[in-house]
Amino acid sequence: MDKSAAAADDVERGDYEHERTGTVWTATAHIVTAVIGSGVLALAWSVAQLGWVAGPLALAGFACVTYYTSTLLANAYRAPHPVTGDRNRTYMDAVRSYLSPREVFMCGIAQYVSLWGTMVGYTITATISMVAIRQSDCFHRNGAGASCDAPGTVMMLAFSVVQVVLSQFPGLEHITWLSVVAAVMSFAYSFIGLGLSVGHWVSQGAGLGGRVAGAAAASSTKKLWNVLLALGNIAFAYTFAEVLIEIQDTLKSPPAENKTMKKASMYGIGATTIFYISVGCAGYAAFGSNAPGNILTASGLGPYWLVDIANMCLILHLIGAYQVYAQPIFASVERWAASRWPEAKFINSAYTVSIPLMQRGSVTVAPYKLVLRTVIVVATTVVAMMIPFFNAVLGLLGAFSFWPLTVYFPISMHIAQCKITKGRKWYLLQGLSMICLMISVAVGIGSVTDIVGSLKVSSNPFKTIS
């Protein structure tokens, strides 16, 4: 399971008990695969904007904050006591156990906007990879001077057509194999990207490219926006709080689930941080200030066929990842529609369709679900076409999800659980939350400003930009 696959547990949760056999090592594996996703491709660019000192420090800093708040969130798995209390199977269940209804509502908004925003980001990322594959093949077939423009809009539409088809499956339990493939693919393109960056660095003489202060920009304002985007990309790359509770719900006890989860978080985030610093620094060393927003689009990265394989792995990963993030939204919208118009014939009608070679043999198709899911995918595609800016979108997603889901709610639940009153610890926790809030706000402003500026200078807002 990867970052997207881990979110599957939140699609259609029942109240039944399930067998819990997980250990610290299975949880560690889930965390590593949950954290490592397409955000890893932007780390070389992010380090390039921050420089040799601030880049690795930012990666380590976000890792420390993520680890600390994950330990607080692990204690919220049970309520009111972290060891003997009742289980909370989802993030919102945990928030509901400790905080007010208003904060539960805020948590839901943050989760679902983050899910939908990730769908937009994945659509853009997949399109960039499809364009890269087509251009690479064209150049090697016709020569470096050939005209090899690839129709990004057509590629994006093709990706969306696949998602419309897959979205008609009632739930992820019908396409579990897709999540398994997505997890394997995420590791494949991540390690290919790392290996090719190291190979390019060695071929250039193994000298350090770039600057201590990071890449130069046309103006100090542009430099500031780039730095904020880099911080947002790093925040997005570390995000996994929304699935931590679901991972913890797989653990056996004794020992206490929170104790096991804290160890798994330390091992998982530690391993991921080492990998992230390696990828970011290797890409910066190899390409210096010219490190691209998506490392797989770097010129001269390696054998074109291996880069094509990495891009194909990324596309296959995102096909499955998109569905895992989309299914909770589908389920939520459909529940709302069913409660809003409970007597409507259109909503209550359903038909059974036989599917050859499928494990269950057939699926139930509801016309209103067909319409709603198609509309959601189409709307997502339109937004992705309007703001096809890879780094800016990742930065905005990181800004939106990092503070509320990774910092604010874990700290607030910890204060409520331990009944911490105003004092030194209370002020330190609130200070950490406020610092992270200011970072998220600044990153959000930088991301929006970059998107608006790019739209103003771009003659074609529907052209994907990495």
C-alpha positions as CSV (number, residue, x, y, z in Angstrom):
1,M,0.0,0.0,0.0
2,D,1.3,3.5,-0.8
3,K,0.4,7.0,0.2
4,S,-2.8,6.6,-1.8
5,A,-3.5,2.9,-1.1
6,A,-3.4,3.5,2.7
7,A,-6.4,5.9,2.3
8,A,-8.5,3.0,1.0
9,D,-9.7,2.1,4.5
10,D,-11.7,5.3,4.7
11,V,-13.8,4.5,1.6
12,E,-16.7,2.6,3.1
13,R,-16.0,1.8,6.7
14,G,-18.3,-0.6,8.5
15,D,-18.7,-1.1,12.3
16,Y,-17.6,-4.8,12.2
17,E,-14.6,-6.0,14.1
18,H,-11.7,-7.3,12.0
19,E,-8.7,-9.4,12.8
20,R,-5.7,-7.3,13.8
21,T,-2.4,-9.1,13.2
22,G,-0.1,-6.1,12.4
23,T,3.4,-5.7,14.0
24,V,5.9,-2.8,14.2
25,W,7.4,-4.1,10.9
26,T,4.2,-4.2,9.0
27,A,3.2,-0.8,10.3
28,T,6.7,0.5,9.3
29,A,6.2,-0.9,5.8
30,H,2.8,0.8,5.5
31,I,4.2,4.1,6.7
32,V,7.1,4.1,4.2
33,T,4.8,3.2,1.3
34,A,2.2,5.7,2.5
35,V,4.6,8.6,2.6
36,I,6.6,7.9,-0.6
37,G,4.6,9.1,-3.5
38,S,4.8,11.4,-6.5
39,G,6.0,14.2,-4.2
40,V,9.4,12.6,-4.2
41,L,9.9,13.8,-7.8
42,A,9.9,17.4,-6.7
43,L,12.5,17.1,-4.0
44,A,15.6,17.9,-6.2
45,W,13.9,21.1,-7.3
46,S,13.0,21.9,-3.7
47,V,16.6,21.4,-2.5
48,A,17.7,23.5,-5.5
49,Q,15.6,26.5,-4.3
50,L,16.7,26.2,-0.7
51,G,20.4,25.4,-1.2
52,W,22.8,22.9,0.3
53,V,22.2,24.1,3.9
54,A,18.6,25.0,4.1
55,G,17.4,22.2,1.8
56,P,18.6,19.2,3.9
57,L,17.6,21.1,7.1
58,A,14.1,21.6,5.8
59,L,13.8,17.9,5.0
60,A,15.0,17.0,8.4
61,G,12.9,19.6,10.1
62,F,9.6,18.5,8.5
63,A,10.5,15.0,9.4
64,C,11.0,15.8,13.1
65,V,7.7,17.7,13.2
66,T,5.9,14.9,11.4
67,Y,7.3,12.3,13.7
68,Y,6.5,14.2,16.9
69,T,2.9,14.9,15.9
70,S,2.5,11.3,14.7
71,T,3.3,10.1,18.2
72,L,0.6,12.4,19.6
73,L,-1.9,11.1,17.0
74,A,-1.0,7.5,17.9
75,N,-2.2,8.2,21.4
76,A,-5.5,9.4,20.1
77,Y,-6.3,5.9,18.5
78,R,-8.1,5.1,21.8
79,A,-10.2,7.4,23.9
80,P,-10.3,8.5,26.6
81,H,-7.2,6.6,27.6
82,P,-4.5,5.9,25.0
83,V,-4.1,2.2,26.1
84,T,-7.4,1.1,27.6
85,G,-9.9,3.4,25.9
86,D,-12.3,2.6,23.0
87,R,-10.8,2.3,19.5
88,N,-11.1,5.1,16.9
89,R,-10.9,3.5,13.4
90,T,-10.6,6.7,11.4
91,Y,-9.0,10.1,11.8
92,M,-12.5,11.8,12.0
93,D,-13.5,9.3,14.7
94,A,-10.5,10.3,16.8
95,V,-11.3,14.0,16.3
96,R,-14.9,13.3,17.3
97,S,-13.8,11.6,20.5
98,Y,-11.8,14.5,21.7
99,L,-12.9,17.8,20.1
100,S,-16.0,19.7,19.3
101,P,-18.5,19.1,16.4
102,R,-17.2,22.3,14.8
103,E,-13.6,20.9,14.7
104,V,-15.0,17.5,13.4
105,F,-16.5,19.5,10.5
106,M,-13.2,21.4,9.9
107,C,-11.4,18.0,9.9
108,G,-13.8,16.7,7.3
109,I,-13.4,19.8,5.1
110,A,-9.6,19.5,5.3
111,Q,-9.6,15.8,4.5
112,Y,-11.9,15.9,1.5
113,V,-10.4,19.1,0.0
114,S,-7.0,17.4,0.4
115,L,-8.3,14.3,-1.3
116,W,-9.8,16.2,-4.2
117,G,-6.7,18.4,-4.6
118,T,-4.6,15.3,-4.7
119,M,-6.7,14.0,-7.6
120,V,-6.0,17.3,-9.4
121,G,-2.3,17.0,-8.7
122,Y,-2.2,13.4,-9.9
123,T,-4.0,14.3,-13.1
124,I,-1.3,16.9,-13.8
125,T,1.6,14.6,-12.9
126,A,0.3,11.7,-15.0
127,T,-0.1,14.1,-18.0
128,I,3.5,15.4,-17.6
129,S,4.8,11.8,-17.7
130,M,2.7,10.9,-20.7
131,V,4.0,13.9,-22.6
132,A,7.6,13.1,-21.6
133,I,7.3,9.6,-22.9
134,R,5.8,10.7,-26.2
135,Q,8.5,13.4,-26.7
136,S,11.3,11.1,-25.7
137,D,10.3,8.5,-28.3
138,C,9.8,11.2,-30.9
139,F,13.3,12.6,-30.4
140,H,15.0,9.3,-30.6
141,R,13.0,8.3,-33.6
142,N,13.4,11.6,-35.6
143,G,16.5,13.2,-34.1
144,A,17.1,15.9,-31.5
145,G,16.1,18.7,-33.8
146,A,12.7,17.3,-34.7
147,S,9.4,19.0,-33.8
148,C,8.0,16.8,-31.0
149,D,5.2,18.8,-29.4
150,A,2.9,16.5,-27.5
151,P,-0.7,17.5,-27.0
152,G,-0.9,17.7,-23.2
153,T,-4.7,18.3,-23.3
154,V,-5.3,15.1,-25.2
155,M,-3.1,13.1,-22.8
156,M,-5.0,14.5,-19.8
157,L,-8.3,13.6,-21.4
158,A,-7.0,10.1,-22.1
159,F,-6.0,9.7,-18.4
160,S,-9.4,11.0,-17.3
161,V,-11.3,8.6,-19.6
162,V,-9.5,5.7,-17.8
163,Q,-10.5,7.2,-14.5
164,V,-14.1,7.5,-15.6
165,V,-14.1,3.8,-16.4
166,L,-12.4,2.7,-13.1
167,S,-14.6,5.0,-11.1
168,Q,-17.7,2.9,-12.0
169,F,-16.5,0.1,-9.8
170,P,-18.5,0.3,-6.6
171,G,-15.5,0.4,-4.3
172,L,-11.8,-0.5,-4.0
173,E,-12.6,-4.0,-2.8
174,H,-13.4,-4.8,-6.5
175,I,-10.0,-3.5,-7.7
176,T,-7.6,-4.4,-4.9
177,W,-5.1,-5.5,-7.5
178,L,-4.9,-1.9,-8.7
179,S,-3.7,-0.7,-5.4
180,V,-1.1,-3.4,-5.2
181,V,0.3,-2.5,-8.6
182,A,0.3,1.2,-7.6
183,A,2.4,0.4,-4.5
184,V,5.0,-1.5,-6.5
185,M,5.2,1.2,-9.2
186,S,5.8,3.9,-6.6
187,F,8.9,2.2,-5.4
188,A,10.0,1.4,-8.9
189,Y,10.1,5.0,-10.3
190,S,11.4,6.4,-7.0
191,F,14.5,4.2,-7.0
192,I,15.0,4.6,-10.8
193,G,15.0,8.4,-10.3
194,L,17.5,8.1,-7.5
195,G,19.7,5.8,-9.4
196,L,19.7,7.9,-12.6
197,S,20.5,11.0,-10.6
198,V,23.5,9.4,-9.0
199,G,24.6,8.1,-12.3
200,H,24.4,11.5,-14.0
201,W,26.2,13.1,-11.0
202,V,29.1,10.6,-11.4
203,S,29.2,11.0,-15.2
204,Q,29.6,14.8,-14.7
205,G,32.7,14.2,-12.5
206,A,31.0,13.8,-9.1
207,G,31.4,17.5,-8.3
208,L,28.7,19.3,-6.3
209,G,26.5,21.5,-8.5
210,G,24.4,24.3,-7.2
211,R,25.0,27.0,-4.5
212,V,24.8,27.2,-0.8
213,A,22.1,29.8,-1.1
214,G,20.1,27.9,-3.7
215,A,19.1,28.7,-7.2
216,A,19.1,32.3,-8.3
217,A,15.9,33.9,-9.5
218,A,14.9,36.8,-11.7
219,S,14.0,38.9,-8.6
220,S,14.0,38.6,-4.9
221,T,10.2,38.2,-4.9
222,K,10.4,35.3,-7.4
223,K,13.1,33.8,-5.1
224,L,10.8,34.1,-2.1
225,W,7.9,32.4,-4.0
226,N,10.2,29.6,-5.1
227,V,11.4,29.0,-1.5
228,L,7.8,28.9,-0.3
229,L,6.9,26.4,-3.1
230,A,9.8,24.3,-2.1
231,L,8.6,24.2,1.5
232,G,5.2,23.2,0.3
233,N,6.5,20.4,-1.8
234,I,8.4,19.0,1.1
235,A,5.4,19.3,3.4
236,F,3.3,17.4,0.8
237,A,5.9,14.7,0.5
238,Y,5.8,14.0,4.2
239,T,2.0,14.0,4.6
240,F,0.5,10.8,5.9
241,A,-1.4,11.8,9.1
242,E,-4.8,11.2,7.4
243,V,-4.1,7.5,7.2
244,L,-2.1,7.0,10.5
245,I,-5.1,5.9,12.5
246,E,-6.2,3.4,9.8
247,I,-2.7,1.9,9.9
248,Q,-2.7,1.7,13.6
249,D,-6.1,-0.1,13.5
250,T,-4.3,-3.1,11.9
251,L,-2.0,-3.7,14.9
252,K,-2.3,-6.5,17.3
253,S,-2.1,-6.1,21.0
254,P,-0.4,-6.5,23.4
255,P,1.8,-4.6,23.3
256,A,-0.3,-1.4,23.3
257,E,-1.1,-0.2,19.8
258,N,0.2,3.3,20.5
259,K,3.6,2.0,21.7
260,T,4.0,-0.1,18.5
261,M,2.9,2.8,16.3
262,K,5.4,5.2,17.8
263,K,8.2,2.7,17.1
264,A,6.9,2.2,13.5
265,S,6.7,6.0,13.0
266,M,10.3,6.4,14.1
267,Y,11.5,3.7,11.8
268,G,9.3,4.6,8.9
269,I,9.9,8.4,8.9
270,G,13.6,7.8,9.6
271,A,14.0,5.6,6.6
272,T,11.9,7.9,4.4
273,T,13.9,10.9,5.5
274,I,17.2,9.3,4.6
275,F,15.7,8.4,1.2
276,Y,14.3,11.9,0.7
277,I,17.6,13.6,1.5
278,S,19.4,11.2,-0.9
279,V,17.0,11.9,-3.7
280,G,16.9,15.6,-3.2
281,C,20.6,16.1,-2.8
282,A,21.5,13.6,-5.6
283,G,19.3,15.5,-8.0
284,Y,20.7,18.9,-6.9
285,A,24.3,17.6,-7.1
286,A,23.6,16.2,-10.6
287,F,21.7,19.2,-12.1
288,G,22.5,22.1,-9.8
289,S,20.2,25.1,-10.2
290,N,18.8,23.6,-13.3
291,A,17.1,20.8,-11.4
292,P,13.6,20.5,-12.9
293,G,10.3,20.5,-11.0
294,N,9.9,16.8,-11.9
295,I,13.2,15.0,-11.8
296,L,12.1,12.5,-14.4
297,T,11.8,15.3,-17.0
298,A,15.5,16.3,-16.5
299,S,17.5,16.6,-19.8
300,G,20.2,14.0,-20.0
301,L,19.0,12.1,-16.9
302,G,19.9,8.7,-18.4
303,P,19.1,6.1,-21.0
304,Y,15.8,7.3,-22.5
305,W,14.3,3.8,-22.3
306,L,14.9,3.6,-18.6
307,V,13.4,7.1,-18.1
308,D,10.4,6.0,-20.1
309,I,10.1,3.0,-17.9
310,A,10.1,5.2,-14.8
311,N,7.5,7.5,-16.3
312,M,5.4,4.5,-17.2
313,C,5.7,3.2,-13.6
314,L,4.6,6.7,-12.4
315,I,1.5,6.7,-14.7
316,L,0.5,3.2,-13.5
317,H,0.9,4.3,-9.9
318,L,-1.2,7.4,-10.4
319,I,-4.0,5.4,-12.2
320,G,-4.4,3.4,-9.0
321,A,-3.6,6.3,-6.6
322,Y,-6.3,8.5,-8.2
323,Q,-9.0,5.9,-7.5
324,V,-8.0,5.4,-3.8
325,Y,-8.3,9.2,-3.2
326,A,-11.4,9.5,-5.3
327,Q,-13.5,6.7,-3.8
328,P,-14.0,8.4,-0.4
329,I,-15.3,11.5,-2.2
330,F,-17.6,9.3,-4.3
331,A,-19.0,7.6,-1.2
332,S,-19.5,10.9,0.6
333,V,-21.3,12.6,-2.3
334,E,-23.5,9.5,-2.9
335,R,-24.5,9.3,0.8
336,W,-25.5,13.0,0.7
337,A,-27.5,12.5,-2.5
338,A,-29.3,9.4,-1.1
339,S,-30.2,11.3,2.1
340,R,-31.3,14.4,0.3
341,W,-33.6,12.6,-2.2
342,P,-34.4,9.3,-0.5
343,E,-37.6,8.6,-2.6
344,A,-36.2,9.5,-6.0
345,K,-36.5,6.7,-8.5
346,F,-33.4,7.7,-10.3
347,I,-31.3,7.4,-7.1
348,N,-32.8,4.1,-6.0
349,S,-32.6,2.2,-9.3
350,A,-29.7,-0.2,-9.9
351,Y,-28.7,-2.9,-12.5
352,T,-26.4,-5.9,-12.4
353,V,-23.7,-6.1,-15.1
354,S,-21.6,-9.2,-15.7
355,I,-17.9,-8.5,-16.0
356,P,-15.7,-11.3,-17.6
357,L,-12.5,-12.3,-15.8
358,M,-13.5,-10.4,-12.7
359,Q,-13.2,-12.1,-9.3
360,R,-16.8,-11.4,-8.3
361,G,-18.2,-12.0,-11.7
362,S,-20.5,-9.0,-11.8
363,V,-21.0,-5.5,-10.4
364,T,-24.1,-3.5,-9.5
365,V,-24.4,-0.3,-11.5
366,A,-26.6,2.6,-10.2
367,P,-27.3,5.3,-12.8
368,Y,-27.0,8.1,-10.4
369,K,-23.6,6.9,-9.3
370,L,-22.5,6.7,-12.9
371,V,-23.5,10.3,-13.4
372,L,-22.1,11.7,-10.1
373,R,-18.8,9.9,-10.5
374,T,-18.4,11.0,-14.1
375,V,-19.2,14.6,-13.2
376,I,-16.6,14.6,-10.4
377,V,-13.9,13.2,-12.7
378,V,-14.7,15.7,-15.4
379,A,-14.7,18.6,-13.0
380,T,-11.3,17.4,-11.6
381,T,-9.9,17.3,-15.2
382,V,-11.2,20.8,-16.0
383,V,-9.5,22.2,-13.0
384,A,-6.3,20.3,-13.8
385,M,-6.4,21.8,-17.3
386,M,-6.8,25.3,-15.9
387,I,-3.9,25.1,-13.4
388,P,-1.4,22.6,-14.9
389,F,1.5,23.7,-12.8
390,F,3.2,20.7,-11.1
391,N,5.2,22.4,-8.3
392,A,2.6,25.1,-7.5
393,V,-0.1,22.5,-7.1
394,L,2.0,20.3,-4.9
395,G,3.0,23.3,-2.8
396,L,-0.7,24.3,-2.4
397,L,-1.6,20.8,-1.4
398,G,1.2,20.7,1.1
399,A,0.2,24.0,2.6
400,F,-3.5,23.0,2.9
401,S,-2.9,19.6,4.4
402,F,0.2,20.0,6.6
403,W,-1.0,22.3,9.3
404,P,-4.5,21.1,10.0
405,L,-4.0,17.3,9.6
406,T,-0.4,16.9,10.6
407,V,-0.1,19.5,13.3
408,Y,-3.3,21.2,14.6
409,F,-5.6,18.2,15.2
410,P,-2.9,15.9,16.8
411,I,-1.8,18.7,19.1
412,S,-5.4,19.7,20.0
413,M,-6.4,16.1,20.7
414,H,-3.2,15.6,22.9
415,I,-4.1,18.7,24.9
416,A,-7.7,17.4,25.4
417,Q,-6.6,13.9,26.2
418,C,-4.0,14.8,28.8
419,K,-6.0,17.7,30.1
420,I,-3.1,20.1,29.7
421,T,-3.8,23.5,31.2
422,K,-2.1,26.8,30.4
423,G,1.5,26.5,31.3
424,R,4.9,25.8,29.8
425,K,3.9,22.7,27.9
426,W,0.7,24.2,26.7
427,Y,2.5,27.3,25.3
428,L,5.2,25.2,23.7
429,L,2.6,23.1,21.9
430,Q,0.6,26.1,20.8
431,G,3.8,27.8,19.7
432,L,4.7,24.8,17.5
433,S,1.2,24.9,16.0
434,M,1.3,28.6,15.3
435,I,4.8,28.4,13.7
436,C,3.5,25.6,11.4
437,L,0.3,27.6,10.7
438,M,2.4,30.6,9.6
439,I,4.5,28.3,7.3
440,S,1.4,26.8,5.8
441,V,-0.2,30.2,5.2
442,A,3.0,31.6,3.7
443,V,3.4,28.5,1.4
444,G,-0.3,28.8,0.4
445,I,0.1,32.5,-0.5
446,G,3.3,31.7,-2.5
447,S,1.6,28.8,-4.3
448,V,-1.5,30.8,-5.3
449,T,0.7,33.8,-6.3
450,D,2.8,31.5,-8.5
451,I,-0.3,29.9,-10.1
452,V,-1.8,33.4,-10.8
453,G,1.4,34.7,-12.2
454,S,1.9,31.7,-14.4
455,L,-1.7,32.0,-15.7
456,K,-1.0,35.7,-16.6
457,V,2.1,35.0,-18.6
458,S,0.9,31.7,-20.2
459,S,-0.8,32.0,-23.5
460,N,-2.2,28.6,-23.1
461,P,-3.3,27.7,-19.5
462,F,-4.1,24.2,-20.7
463,K,-0.4,23.4,-21.3
464,T,1.1,21.2,-18.6
465,I,4.2,22.8,-16.9
466,S,6.6,20.8,-14.8
